[in-house]
Amino acid sequence: MIRTQRAHLHVAALSHPGMTGKNNEDRFAVSSYTLSEEHPTPVVFAVVSDGIGGHRAGEVAAELAVNHITQVVAESNGKKPLKVLEEAVHTASEAIAHHSASKDDQHGMGATCVCVLVIGHKLYTAHVGDSRLFLLRGGEITQLTIDHTWVQEAFEKGLIKADQMRTHPNVHVIRRYLGAAKLPEVDFRMRLHGEQDDETALANQGMTLLSGDTLLLCSDGLTDMIWPDEILKLVLMAEDQKTAVQDLVNLANERGGHDNITVVLLNVPRLEDTVKRRKTLWGWLTGE
């Protein structure tokens, strides 16, 4: 793919260490491309990673995750999106595991990741761990990703109820992460409705994004402090995306900021916004 300076989606992002004084072990990246000179379809790729491990190991793991994943995606041709994302995540996981094995003070480090690849207006996703992806559409918010945590597994098996998940002692016990001795299974399920089975969730890959849709990637430092309906309200009320990410981080910190907080927003421009921008550009060119 060919790197470009301007994305075809509106982008805003912010990362904050939180209020506990810990290092920021979150990392993120957003990049824009076109597929090729022959096929100038616009592409946006975004990734958020939350590091795991003490003595700065977490931030090293997250940095490795974001860098390796982004590099593999950038070097691809975009023809097989899910295969590219799987290769990218596995390459990052191997790099983290190798680094961990070579550094005594960083042994056992790992990272989560949530990835979004938008080709034209087709959405492809991949995730490992408990960093999340939400879709804001038509005044509603939907969590597309499924956490790889002890509480999620317990809920699915009927061992605990939904209202117990957030406060359960094992809420942050992650079952799947980058950097493990065995390559993690990359999750491509994209659940548009709570009742969708895994096969249907997988079939949602490549869905068409609509005008006005917003994708929100985040680390658990946001969702530990703010409920999804509150996230939706803040984004809808904000005058722009930059304000929205700042408001979300501020609220998470006001409620304690117990962890690092990272938010990335990707918004599909509305048709009226595109028309207005074209008119403004034409007026600037013609002096009208």
CSV table of N, CA, C and O in Angstrom, one decimal, residues 1-11 29-36 40-47 70 73-75 116-120 266:
chain,number,residue,atom,x,y,z
A,1,MET,N,0.9,-1.2,0.0
A,1,MET,CA,0.0,0.0,0.0
A,1,MET,C,0.9,1.2,0.0
A,1,MET,O,2.1,1.2,0.4
A,2,ILE,N,0.3,2.4,-0.4
A,2,ILE,CA,1.0,3.6,-0.5
A,2,ILE,C,0.6,4.6,0.6
A,2,ILE,O,-0.6,4.9,0.8
A,3,ARG,N,1.5,5.0,1.4
A,3,ARG,CA,1.2,5.9,2.6
A,3,ARG,C,0.7,7.2,2.1
A,3,ARG,O,1.2,7.8,1.1
A,4,THR,N,-0.3,7.8,2.7
A,4,THR,CA,-0.9,9.1,2.4
A,4,THR,C,-0.9,10.0,3.6
A,4,THR,O,-0.8,9.5,4.7
A,5,GLN,N,-1.0,11.3,3.4
A,5,GLN,CA,-1.0,12.2,4.5
A,5,GLN,C,-2.4,12.5,5.0
A,5,GLN,O,-2.6,12.9,6.2
A,6,ARG,N,-3.4,12.3,4.2
A,6,ARG,CA,-4.8,12.7,4.6
A,6,ARG,C,-5.7,11.4,4.6
A,6,ARG,O,-5.7,10.7,3.6
A,7,ALA,N,-6.4,11.2,5.7
A,7,ALA,CA,-7.3,10.0,5.7
A,7,ALA,C,-8.6,10.4,5.2
A,7,ALA,O,-9.1,11.5,5.2
A,8,HIS,N,-9.3,9.3,4.7
A,8,HIS,CA,-10.7,9.6,4.2
A,8,HIS,C,-11.7,9.5,5.3
A,8,HIS,O,-12.9,9.7,5.0
A,9,LEU,N,-11.3,9.2,6.5
A,9,LEU,CA,-12.2,9.2,7.7
A,9,LEU,C,-11.7,10.4,8.6
A,9,LEU,O,-10.5,10.7,8.6
A,10,HIS,N,-12.6,10.9,9.4
A,10,HIS,CA,-12.2,11.8,10.4
A,10,HIS,C,-11.6,11.1,11.6
A,10,HIS,O,-12.1,10.0,12.0
A,11,VAL,N,-10.4,11.5,12.0
A,11,VAL,CA,-9.6,10.8,13.0
A,11,VAL,C,-9.4,11.7,14.2
A,11,VAL,O,-9.0,12.9,14.1
A,29,ALA,N,-1.7,3.7,17.1
A,29,ALA,CA,-1.3,4.3,15.9
A,29,ALA,C,-2.4,4.3,14.9
A,29,ALA,O,-3.3,3.4,14.9
A,30,VAL,N,-2.5,5.4,14.1
A,30,VAL,CA,-3.5,5.5,13.0
A,30,VAL,C,-2.7,5.9,11.7
A,30,VAL,O,-1.9,6.8,11.8
A,31,SER,N,-2.9,5.1,10.7
A,31,SER,CA,-2.2,5.4,9.4
A,31,SER,C,-3.2,5.4,8.3
A,31,SER,O,-4.2,4.7,8.3
A,32,SER,N,-2.9,6.1,7.2
A,32,SER,CA,-3.8,6.2,6.0
A,32,SER,C,-2.9,5.8,4.8
A,32,SER,O,-1.7,6.2,4.7
A,33,TYR,N,-3.6,5.2,3.8
A,33,TYR,CA,-2.9,4.7,2.6
A,33,TYR,C,-3.9,4.7,1.5
A,33,TYR,O,-5.1,5.0,1.6
A,34,THR,N,-3.4,4.4,0.3
A,34,THR,CA,-4.2,4.0,-0.9
A,34,THR,C,-3.6,2.6,-1.2
A,34,THR,O,-2.5,2.2,-0.9
A,35,LEU,N,-4.5,1.7,-1.8
A,35,LEU,CA,-4.1,0.4,-2.1
A,35,LEU,C,-2.9,0.3,-3.1
A,35,LEU,O,-1.9,-0.4,-2.8
A,36,SER,N,-3.0,1.1,-4.1
A,36,SER,CA,-1.9,1.1,-5.1
A,36,SER,C,-2.1,2.3,-6.1
A,36,SER,O,-3.2,2.9,-6.1
A,40,PRO,N,-6.5,3.3,-6.4
A,40,PRO,CA,-6.3,4.3,-5.4
A,40,PRO,C,-7.4,4.3,-4.3
A,40,PRO,O,-7.8,5.4,-3.8
A,41,THR,N,-7.9,3.1,-4.0
A,41,THR,CA,-8.9,3.1,-2.9
A,41,THR,C,-8.3,3.5,-1.6
A,41,THR,O,-7.2,3.0,-1.2
A,42,PRO,N,-8.9,4.4,-0.9
A,42,PRO,CA,-8.4,4.9,0.4
A,42,PRO,C,-8.5,3.8,1.5
A,42,PRO,O,-9.4,3.1,1.6
A,43,VAL,N,-7.5,3.8,2.4
A,43,VAL,CA,-7.4,2.8,3.5
A,43,VAL,C,-7.0,3.6,4.7
A,43,VAL,O,-6.2,4.4,4.7
A,44,VAL,N,-7.7,3.2,5.9
A,44,VAL,CA,-7.3,3.7,7.2
A,44,VAL,C,-7.0,2.5,8.1
A,44,VAL,O,-7.9,1.5,8.1
A,45,PHE,N,-5.9,2.5,8.8
A,45,PHE,CA,-5.6,1.4,9.7
A,45,PHE,C,-5.4,2.0,11.1
A,45,PHE,O,-4.7,3.0,11.2
A,46,ALA,N,-6.0,1.4,12.1
A,46,ALA,CA,-5.8,1.9,13.5
A,46,ALA,C,-5.6,0.7,14.4
A,46,ALA,O,-6.2,-0.4,14.2
A,47,VAL,N,-4.8,0.9,15.4
A,47,VAL,CA,-4.5,-0.2,16.4
A,47,VAL,C,-4.3,0.5,17.8
A,47,VAL,O,-3.7,1.5,17.9
A,70,THR,N,1.5,-2.5,12.7
A,70,THR,CA,1.4,-1.5,11.7
A,70,THR,C,2.3,-1.7,10.5
A,70,THR,O,1.9,-1.5,9.3
A,73,VAL,N,0.9,-4.5,8.2
A,73,VAL,CA,-0.3,-4.0,7.4
A,73,VAL,C,0.2,-3.1,6.3
A,73,VAL,O,-0.3,-3.1,5.2
A,74,ALA,N,1.1,-2.2,6.6
A,74,ALA,CA,1.6,-1.2,5.6
A,74,ALA,C,2.3,-1.9,4.4
A,74,ALA,O,2.2,-1.4,3.3
A,75,GLU,N,2.9,-3.0,4.7
A,75,GLU,CA,3.6,-3.7,3.6
A,75,GLU,C,2.8,-4.6,2.8
A,75,GLU,O,3.2,-5.2,1.8
A,116,VAL,N,-8.4,-2.1,13.5
A,116,VAL,CA,-9.4,-1.8,12.6
A,116,VAL,C,-8.8,-1.4,11.2
A,116,VAL,O,-7.8,-0.6,11.2
A,117,LEU,N,-9.2,-2.1,10.2
A,117,LEU,CA,-8.7,-1.8,8.8
A,117,LEU,C,-10.0,-1.5,8.0
A,117,LEU,O,-10.9,-2.3,7.8
A,118,VAL,N,-10.0,-0.2,7.5
A,118,VAL,CA,-11.1,0.2,6.7
A,118,VAL,C,-10.6,0.4,5.3
A,118,VAL,O,-9.8,1.3,5.0
A,119,ILE,N,-11.1,-0.4,4.4
A,119,ILE,CA,-10.7,-0.3,3.0
A,119,ILE,C,-11.9,0.3,2.2
A,119,ILE,O,-12.9,-0.4,2.0
A,120,GLY,N,-11.7,1.5,1.7
A,120,GLY,CA,-12.9,2.2,1.2
A,120,GLY,C,-13.8,2.4,2.3
A,120,GLY,O,-13.5,3.2,3.2
A,266,LEU,N,-12.8,7.0,14.8
A,266,LEU,CA,-12.8,7.1,13.4
A,266,LEU,C,-14.2,7.3,12.9
A,266,LEU,O,-15.1,6.5,13.2
